[in-house]
Every structure is written in structure tokens, then in C-alpha cells.
Coordinates of N, CA and C in Angstrom, one line a residue:
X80 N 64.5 84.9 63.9 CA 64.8 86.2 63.5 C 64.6 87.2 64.7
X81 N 63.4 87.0 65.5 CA 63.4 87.5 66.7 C 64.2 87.8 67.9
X82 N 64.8 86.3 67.9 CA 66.1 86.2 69.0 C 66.9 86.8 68.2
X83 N 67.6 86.9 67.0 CA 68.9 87.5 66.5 C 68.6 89.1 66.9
X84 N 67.2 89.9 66.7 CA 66.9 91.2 66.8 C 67.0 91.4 68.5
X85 N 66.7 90.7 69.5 CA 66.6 90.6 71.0 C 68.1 91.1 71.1
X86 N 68.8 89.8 70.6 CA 70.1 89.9 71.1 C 70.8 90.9 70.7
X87 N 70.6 91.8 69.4 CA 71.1 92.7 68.5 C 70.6 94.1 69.5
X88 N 69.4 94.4 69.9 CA 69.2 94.6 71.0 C 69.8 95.3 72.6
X89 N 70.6 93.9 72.8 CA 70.8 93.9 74.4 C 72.1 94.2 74.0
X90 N 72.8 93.8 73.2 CA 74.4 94.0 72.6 C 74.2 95.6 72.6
X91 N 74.0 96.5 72.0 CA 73.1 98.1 71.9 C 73.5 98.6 73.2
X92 N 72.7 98.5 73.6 CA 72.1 99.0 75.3 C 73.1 98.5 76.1
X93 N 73.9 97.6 75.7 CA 75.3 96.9 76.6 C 76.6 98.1 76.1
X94 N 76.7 98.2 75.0 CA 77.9 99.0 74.6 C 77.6 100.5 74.8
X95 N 76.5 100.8 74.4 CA 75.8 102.0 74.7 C 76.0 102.8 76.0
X96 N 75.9 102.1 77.2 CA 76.1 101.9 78.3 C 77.3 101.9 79.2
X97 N 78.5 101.3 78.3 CA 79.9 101.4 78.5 C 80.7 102.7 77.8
X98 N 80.8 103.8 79.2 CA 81.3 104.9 79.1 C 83.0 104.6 79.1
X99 N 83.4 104.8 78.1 CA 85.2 104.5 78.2 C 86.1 105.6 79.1
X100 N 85.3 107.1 79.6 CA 85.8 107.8 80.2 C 85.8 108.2 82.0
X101 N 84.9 106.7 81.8 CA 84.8 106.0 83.4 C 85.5 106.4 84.5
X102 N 85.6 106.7 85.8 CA 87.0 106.8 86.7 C 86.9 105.1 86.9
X103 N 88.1 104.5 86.8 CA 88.5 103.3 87.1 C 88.0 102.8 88.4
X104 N 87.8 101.6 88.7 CA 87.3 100.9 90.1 C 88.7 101.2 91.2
X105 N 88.2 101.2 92.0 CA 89.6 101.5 93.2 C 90.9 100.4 93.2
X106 N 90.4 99.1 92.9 CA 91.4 98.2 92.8 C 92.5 98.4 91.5
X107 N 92.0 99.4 90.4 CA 92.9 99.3 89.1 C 93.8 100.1 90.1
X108 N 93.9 100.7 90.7 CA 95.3 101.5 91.5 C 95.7 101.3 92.5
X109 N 97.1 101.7 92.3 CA 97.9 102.8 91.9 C 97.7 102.3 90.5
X110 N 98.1 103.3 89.8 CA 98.6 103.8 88.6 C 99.9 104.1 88.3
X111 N 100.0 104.6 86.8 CA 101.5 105.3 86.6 C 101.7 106.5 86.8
X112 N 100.0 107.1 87.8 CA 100.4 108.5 88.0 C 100.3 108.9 89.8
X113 N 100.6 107.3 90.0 CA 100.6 107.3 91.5 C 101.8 108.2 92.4
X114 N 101.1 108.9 93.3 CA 102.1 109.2 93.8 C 102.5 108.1 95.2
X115 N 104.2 108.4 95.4 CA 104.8 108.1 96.0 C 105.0 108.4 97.6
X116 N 104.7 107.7 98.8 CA 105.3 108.5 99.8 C 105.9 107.5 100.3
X117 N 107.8 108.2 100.8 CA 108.8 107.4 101.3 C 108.7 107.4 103.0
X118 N 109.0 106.4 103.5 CA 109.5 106.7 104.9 C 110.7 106.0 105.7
X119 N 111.8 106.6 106.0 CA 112.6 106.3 106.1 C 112.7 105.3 107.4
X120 N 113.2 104.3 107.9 CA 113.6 103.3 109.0 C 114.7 103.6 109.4
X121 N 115.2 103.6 110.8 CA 116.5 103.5 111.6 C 116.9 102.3 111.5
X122 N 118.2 102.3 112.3 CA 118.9 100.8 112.6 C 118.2 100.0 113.8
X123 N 117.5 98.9 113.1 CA 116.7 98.3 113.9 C 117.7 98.0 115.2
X124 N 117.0 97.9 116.4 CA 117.5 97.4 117.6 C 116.0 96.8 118.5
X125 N 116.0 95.4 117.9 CA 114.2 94.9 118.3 C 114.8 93.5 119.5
X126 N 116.0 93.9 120.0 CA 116.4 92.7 121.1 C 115.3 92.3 122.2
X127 N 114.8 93.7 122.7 CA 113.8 94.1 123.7 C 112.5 92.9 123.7
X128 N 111.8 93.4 122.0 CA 110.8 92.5 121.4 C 110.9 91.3 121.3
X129 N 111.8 90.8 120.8 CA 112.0 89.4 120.5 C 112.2 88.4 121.3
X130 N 112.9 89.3 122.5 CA 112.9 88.4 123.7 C 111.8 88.1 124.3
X131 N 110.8 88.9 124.9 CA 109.5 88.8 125.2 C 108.8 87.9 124.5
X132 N 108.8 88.0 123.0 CA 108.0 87.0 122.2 C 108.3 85.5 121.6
X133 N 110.0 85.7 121.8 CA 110.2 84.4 122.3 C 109.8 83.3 123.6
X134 N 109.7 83.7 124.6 CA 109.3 83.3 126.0 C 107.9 83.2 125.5
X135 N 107.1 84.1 124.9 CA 105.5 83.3 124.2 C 105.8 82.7 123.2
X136 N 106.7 82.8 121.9 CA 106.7 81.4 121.3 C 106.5 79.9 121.9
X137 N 107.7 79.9 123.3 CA 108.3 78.6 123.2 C 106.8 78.3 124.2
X138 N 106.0 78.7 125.0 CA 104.8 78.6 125.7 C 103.5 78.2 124.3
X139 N 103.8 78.5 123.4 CA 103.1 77.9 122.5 C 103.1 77.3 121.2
X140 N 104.5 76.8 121.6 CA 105.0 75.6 121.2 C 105.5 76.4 119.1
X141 N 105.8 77.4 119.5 CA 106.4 78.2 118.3 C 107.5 78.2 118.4
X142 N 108.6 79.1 117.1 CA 109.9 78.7 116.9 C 110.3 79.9 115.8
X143 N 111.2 81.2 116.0 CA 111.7 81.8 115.2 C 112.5 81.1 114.5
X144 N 111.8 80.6 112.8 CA 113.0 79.5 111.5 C 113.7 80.6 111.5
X145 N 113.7 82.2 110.8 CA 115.1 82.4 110.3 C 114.4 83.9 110.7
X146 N 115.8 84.6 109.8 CA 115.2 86.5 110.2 C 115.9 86.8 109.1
X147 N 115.9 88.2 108.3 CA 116.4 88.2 107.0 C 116.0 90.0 107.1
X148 N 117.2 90.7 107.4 CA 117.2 92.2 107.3 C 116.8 92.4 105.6
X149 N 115.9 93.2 105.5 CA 114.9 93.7 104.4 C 115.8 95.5 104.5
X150 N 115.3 96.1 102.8 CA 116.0 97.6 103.0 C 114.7 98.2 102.2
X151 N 113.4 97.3 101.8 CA 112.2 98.0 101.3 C 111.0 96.9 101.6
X152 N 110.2 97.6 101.8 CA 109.0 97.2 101.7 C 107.8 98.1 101.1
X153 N 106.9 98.0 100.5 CA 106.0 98.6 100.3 C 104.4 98.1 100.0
X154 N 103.6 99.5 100.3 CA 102.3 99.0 100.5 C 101.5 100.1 99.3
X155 N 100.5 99.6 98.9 CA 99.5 100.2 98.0 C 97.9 100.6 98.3
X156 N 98.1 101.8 98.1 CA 96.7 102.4 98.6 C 95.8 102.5 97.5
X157 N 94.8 102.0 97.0 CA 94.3 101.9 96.2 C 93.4 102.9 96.1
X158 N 92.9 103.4 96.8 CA 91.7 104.5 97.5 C 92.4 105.6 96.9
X159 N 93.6 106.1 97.5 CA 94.1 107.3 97.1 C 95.5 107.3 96.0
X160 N 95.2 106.0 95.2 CA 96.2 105.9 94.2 C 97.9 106.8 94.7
X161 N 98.2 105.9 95.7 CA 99.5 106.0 96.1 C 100.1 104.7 96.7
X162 N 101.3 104.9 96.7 CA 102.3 103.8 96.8 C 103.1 104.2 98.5
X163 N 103.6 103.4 99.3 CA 104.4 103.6 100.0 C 104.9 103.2 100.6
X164 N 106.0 103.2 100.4 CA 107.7 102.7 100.6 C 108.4 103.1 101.5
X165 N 108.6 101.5 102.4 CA 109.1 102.0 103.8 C 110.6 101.5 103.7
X166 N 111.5 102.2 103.7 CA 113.2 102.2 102.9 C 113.8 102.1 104.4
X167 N 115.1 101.5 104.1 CA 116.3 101.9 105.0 C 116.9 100.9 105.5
X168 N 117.5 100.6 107.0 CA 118.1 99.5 107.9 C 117.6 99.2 109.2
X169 N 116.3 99.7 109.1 CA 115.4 99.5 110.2 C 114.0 98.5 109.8
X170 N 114.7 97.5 108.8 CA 113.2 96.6 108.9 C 113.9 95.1 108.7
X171 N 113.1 94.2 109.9 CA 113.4 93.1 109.4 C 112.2 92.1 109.4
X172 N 112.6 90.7 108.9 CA 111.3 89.7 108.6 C 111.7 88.5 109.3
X173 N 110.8 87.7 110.0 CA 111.1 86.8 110.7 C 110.2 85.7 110.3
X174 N 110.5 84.8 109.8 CA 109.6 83.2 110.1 C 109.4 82.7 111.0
X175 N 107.8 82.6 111.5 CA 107.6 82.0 112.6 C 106.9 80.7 112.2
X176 N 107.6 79.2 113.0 CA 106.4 77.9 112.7 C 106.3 77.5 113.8
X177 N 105.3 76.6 113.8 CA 104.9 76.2 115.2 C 105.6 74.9 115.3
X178 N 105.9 74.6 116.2 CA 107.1 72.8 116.7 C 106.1 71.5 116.1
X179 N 104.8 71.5 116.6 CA 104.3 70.8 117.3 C 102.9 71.0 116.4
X180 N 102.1 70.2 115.6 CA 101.6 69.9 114.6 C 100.2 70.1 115.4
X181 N 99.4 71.1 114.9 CA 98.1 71.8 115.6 C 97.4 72.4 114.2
X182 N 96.5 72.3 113.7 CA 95.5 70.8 113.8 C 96.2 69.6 113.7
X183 N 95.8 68.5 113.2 CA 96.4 67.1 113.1 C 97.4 67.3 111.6
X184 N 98.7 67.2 111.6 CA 99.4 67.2 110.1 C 99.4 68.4 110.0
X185 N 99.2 70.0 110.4 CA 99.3 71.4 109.7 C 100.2 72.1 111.1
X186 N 101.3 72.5 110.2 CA 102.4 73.3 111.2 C 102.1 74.7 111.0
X187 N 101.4 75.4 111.6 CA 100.9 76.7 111.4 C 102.2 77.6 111.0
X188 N 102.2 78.7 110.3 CA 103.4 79.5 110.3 C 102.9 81.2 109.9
X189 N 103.9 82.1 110.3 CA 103.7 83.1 109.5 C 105.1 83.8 109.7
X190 N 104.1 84.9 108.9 CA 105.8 86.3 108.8 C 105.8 86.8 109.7
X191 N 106.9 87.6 110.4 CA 106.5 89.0 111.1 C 107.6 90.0 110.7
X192 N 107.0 91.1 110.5 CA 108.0 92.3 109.8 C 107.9 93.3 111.1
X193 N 109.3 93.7 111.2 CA 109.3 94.8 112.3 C 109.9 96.0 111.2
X194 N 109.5 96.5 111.5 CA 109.9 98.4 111.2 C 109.8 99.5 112.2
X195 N 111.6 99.6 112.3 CA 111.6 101.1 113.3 C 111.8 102.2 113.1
X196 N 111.1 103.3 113.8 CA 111.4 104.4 113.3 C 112.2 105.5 114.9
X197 N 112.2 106.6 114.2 CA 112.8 107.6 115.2 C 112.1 107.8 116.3
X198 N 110.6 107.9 116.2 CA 110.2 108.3 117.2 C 108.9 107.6 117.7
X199 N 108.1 107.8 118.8 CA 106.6 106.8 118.4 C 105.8 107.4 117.7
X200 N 105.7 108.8 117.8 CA 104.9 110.2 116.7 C 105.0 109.2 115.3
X201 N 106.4 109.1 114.8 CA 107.0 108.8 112.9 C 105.9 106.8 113.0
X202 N 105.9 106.3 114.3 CA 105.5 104.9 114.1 C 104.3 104.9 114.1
X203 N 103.6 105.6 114.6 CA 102.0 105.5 114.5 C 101.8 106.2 113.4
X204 N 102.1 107.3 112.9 CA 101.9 107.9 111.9 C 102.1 106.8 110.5
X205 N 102.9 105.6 110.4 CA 103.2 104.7 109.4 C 101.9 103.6 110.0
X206 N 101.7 103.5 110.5 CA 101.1 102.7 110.8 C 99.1 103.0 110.5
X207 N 99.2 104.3 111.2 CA 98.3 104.3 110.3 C 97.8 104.5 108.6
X208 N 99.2 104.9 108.1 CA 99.4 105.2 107.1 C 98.7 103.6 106.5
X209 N 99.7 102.4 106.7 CA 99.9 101.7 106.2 C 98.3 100.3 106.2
X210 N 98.2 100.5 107.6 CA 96.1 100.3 107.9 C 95.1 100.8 106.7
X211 N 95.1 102.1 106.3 CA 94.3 102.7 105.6 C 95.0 101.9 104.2
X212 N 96.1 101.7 103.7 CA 96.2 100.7 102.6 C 95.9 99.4 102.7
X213 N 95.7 98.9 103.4 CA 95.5 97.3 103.9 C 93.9 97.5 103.5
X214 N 93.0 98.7 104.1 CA 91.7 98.3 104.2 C 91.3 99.0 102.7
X215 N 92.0 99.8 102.0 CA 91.7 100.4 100.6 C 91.5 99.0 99.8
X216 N 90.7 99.6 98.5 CA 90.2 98.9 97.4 C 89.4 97.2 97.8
X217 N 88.6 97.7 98.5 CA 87.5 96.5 99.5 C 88.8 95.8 100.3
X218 N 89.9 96.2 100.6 CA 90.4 95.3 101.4 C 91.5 94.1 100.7
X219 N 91.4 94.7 99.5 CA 92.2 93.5 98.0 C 93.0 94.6 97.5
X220 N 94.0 95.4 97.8 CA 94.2 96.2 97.2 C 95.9 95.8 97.6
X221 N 96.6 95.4 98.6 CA 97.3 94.5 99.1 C 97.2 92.9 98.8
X222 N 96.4 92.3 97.9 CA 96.5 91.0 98.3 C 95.6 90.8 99.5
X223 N 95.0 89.3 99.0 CA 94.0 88.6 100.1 C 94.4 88.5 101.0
X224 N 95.1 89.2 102.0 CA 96.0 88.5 103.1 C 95.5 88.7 104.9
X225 N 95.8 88.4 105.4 CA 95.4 88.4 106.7 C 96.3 88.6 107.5
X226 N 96.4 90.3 107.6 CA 97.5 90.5 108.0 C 97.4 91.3 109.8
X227 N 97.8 91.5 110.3 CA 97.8 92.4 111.8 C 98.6 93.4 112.1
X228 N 98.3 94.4 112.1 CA 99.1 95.9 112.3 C 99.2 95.6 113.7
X229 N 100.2 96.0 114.4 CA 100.2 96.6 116.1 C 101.9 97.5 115.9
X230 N 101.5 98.4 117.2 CA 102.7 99.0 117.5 C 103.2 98.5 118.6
X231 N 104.4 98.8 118.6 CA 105.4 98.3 120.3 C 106.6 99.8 120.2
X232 N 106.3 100.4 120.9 CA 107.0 101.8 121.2 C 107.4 102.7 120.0
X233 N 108.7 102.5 119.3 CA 108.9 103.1 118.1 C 109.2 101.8 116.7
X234 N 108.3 100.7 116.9 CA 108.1 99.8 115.8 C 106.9 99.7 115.5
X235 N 106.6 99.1 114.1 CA 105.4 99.2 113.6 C 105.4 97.5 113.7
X236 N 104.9 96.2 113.8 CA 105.1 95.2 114.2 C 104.1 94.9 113.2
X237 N 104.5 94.0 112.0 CA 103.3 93.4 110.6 C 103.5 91.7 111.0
X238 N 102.1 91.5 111.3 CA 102.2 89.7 111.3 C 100.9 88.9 110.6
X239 N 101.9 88.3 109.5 CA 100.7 88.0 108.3 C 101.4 86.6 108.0
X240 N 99.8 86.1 107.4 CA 99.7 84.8 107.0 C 98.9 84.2 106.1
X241 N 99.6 83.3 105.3 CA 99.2 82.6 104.0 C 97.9 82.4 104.0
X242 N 97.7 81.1 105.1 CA 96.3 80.8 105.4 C 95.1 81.2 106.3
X243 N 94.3 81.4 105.8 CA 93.0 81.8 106.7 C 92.8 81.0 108.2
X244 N 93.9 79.8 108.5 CA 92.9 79.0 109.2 C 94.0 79.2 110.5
X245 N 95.1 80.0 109.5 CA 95.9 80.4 110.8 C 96.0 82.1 111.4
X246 N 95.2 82.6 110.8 CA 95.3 83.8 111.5 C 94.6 84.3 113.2
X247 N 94.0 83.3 113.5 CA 93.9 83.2 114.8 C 95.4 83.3 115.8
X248 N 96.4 82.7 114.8 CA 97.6 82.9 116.0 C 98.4 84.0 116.0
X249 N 98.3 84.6 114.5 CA 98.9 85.5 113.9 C 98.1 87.1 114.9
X250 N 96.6 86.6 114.9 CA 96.0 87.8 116.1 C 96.2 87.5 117.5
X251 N 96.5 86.0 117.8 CA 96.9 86.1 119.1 C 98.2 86.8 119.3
X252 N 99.2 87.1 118.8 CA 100.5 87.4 118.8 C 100.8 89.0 119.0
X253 N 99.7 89.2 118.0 CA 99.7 91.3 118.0 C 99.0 91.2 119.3
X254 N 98.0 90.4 119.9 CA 97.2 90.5 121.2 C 98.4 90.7 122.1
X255 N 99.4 90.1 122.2 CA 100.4 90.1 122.9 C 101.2 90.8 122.9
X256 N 101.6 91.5 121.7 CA 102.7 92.6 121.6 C 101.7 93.9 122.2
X257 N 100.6 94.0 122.0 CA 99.7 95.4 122.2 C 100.1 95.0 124.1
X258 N 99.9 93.8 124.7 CA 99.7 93.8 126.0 C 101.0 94.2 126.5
X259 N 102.5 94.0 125.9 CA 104.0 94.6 126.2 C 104.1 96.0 126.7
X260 N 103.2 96.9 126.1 CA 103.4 98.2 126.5 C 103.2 98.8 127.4

């Protein structure tokens, strides 16, 4: 009877205790009363980039598989329950894998997303935009991902990857694009 009263008890002081008019943890958002901010992309022209980073692929034994012009992307700020959506003809996504099998059996790979804008003012300004959502809601607010912001003149340059065990190359890469300028 004791335990049934203990536990009758702790159940009490447990519900008791759960205020329903709570503000939510930072990860419940966005919301449905998220606001929105757009930013529009030009017509990519990333010839410049790609070539440079090709000549470091093939040095390290990497390989652009495919590219695939994108007209949205978007990121979630969880912190400041907002959304934002980078629109237009100025973004594209590239597959990068490595040739040549590093560790033993594992072909490392990742994405890389370019987004251009008008000016380098409009590219840092997204970029940091887009940083401050990456690190909102402990850093989970995007997905577990391991991703690398860098800029290259008027692009925002995103290079992310599935696995943890490859983001060493995914940071060597922005290491490289930050050294282009």
C-alpha cells in the first residue's frame, strides 16, 4: 500500500509540474507561425570555381559524379522560428566521390551546393544568415549533418556529408575554396 501511495505521489508532483503553457524547446521550430525570409539567386555562372576545384579533386583522387540545377533550397532557424528559402536560377548541387577507396572498402562522397547572388554584400549576408540556422536549436535544428559554409566572391559554397568519418574532406575543400580568394 505504501508503494501504491509513493507512486500516487510522484505521479502528483510529475503532472503538477507540467505547465501546458510552456514556450516550446527551440527544436519544436519553426512553427505554423514561422515567418518566412526569401532570397533570391542569379544565373549561376560558377565556371571560375569549378575549375580550380577540379584540378584539387583530380590531386586528390576525387571526381565531380553529376550536377543538377536546383530552383529552392531552404534552411530552418529554430532559435528565431523562421524559415529560409533561397529561390531562383542561381543554385546548383554537385556530387562529389572519391576514385580511389580511402579508408580500405569506403569511397568517401559528399554534396556541394553553390548559390549566387548579385553582389558579395547579398552573399555574406546569406551566409551568415544561413550559419546562424545551422548552429540554432543545439545545432539539430537542420538535421545531424556536418555541413561547411565558405564564401568565394558572390557565392555562398555548402559542402555536406552523410558521414561523420568524412567530413575531414568536406573541411578540407572549404579550406580550399576560403584559400581561392
Amino acid at each position: 500500500m505504501k508503494k501504491l501511495l509513493l507512486l500516487l505521489v510522484i505521479f502528483l508532483l510529475f503532472v503538477s509540474c507540467n505547465d501546458p503553457k510552456e514556450k516550446k524547446l527551440n527544436w519544436d521550430y519553426p512553427d505554423e507561425n514561422a515567418e518566412i525570409k526569401t532570397f533570391n539567386t542569379k544565373a549561376i555562372d560558377d565556371k571560375e570555381l569549378i575549375s580550380r576545384l577540379e584540378e584539387d579533386f583530380r590531386k586528390g583522387k576525387f571526381k565531380i559524379e553529376s550536377k543538377e540545377d536546383k530552383r529552392e533550397e531552404s534552411f530552418s532557424n529554430c532559435n528565431d522560428n523562421l524559415i529560409l528559402k533561397i529561390k531562383g536560377n542561381g543554385i546548383r548541387r554537385y556530387y562529389v566521390k572519391r576514385t580511389e577507396a580511402k579508408p580500405k572498402n569506403y569511397y568517401p562522397d559528399f554534396m556541394m551546393f553553390i548559390y549566387e547572388f548579385d553582389s558579395e554584400a547579398e552573399a555574406e549576408d546569406v551566409e551568415e544568415e544561413i550559419r546562424e540556422a545551422f548552429y540554432s536549436g543545439n545545432g539539430f535544428c537542420n538535421g545531424k549533418g556536418h555541413d561547411y559554409l565558405v564564401r568565394y566572391k558572390n557565392k555562398v559554397v555548402q559542402l555536406a556529408t552523410r558521414a561523420h568519418m568524412f567530413m575531414d574532406y568536406t573541411k578540407e575543400y572549404a579550406e580550399k575554396i576560403k584559400s581561392y580568394r
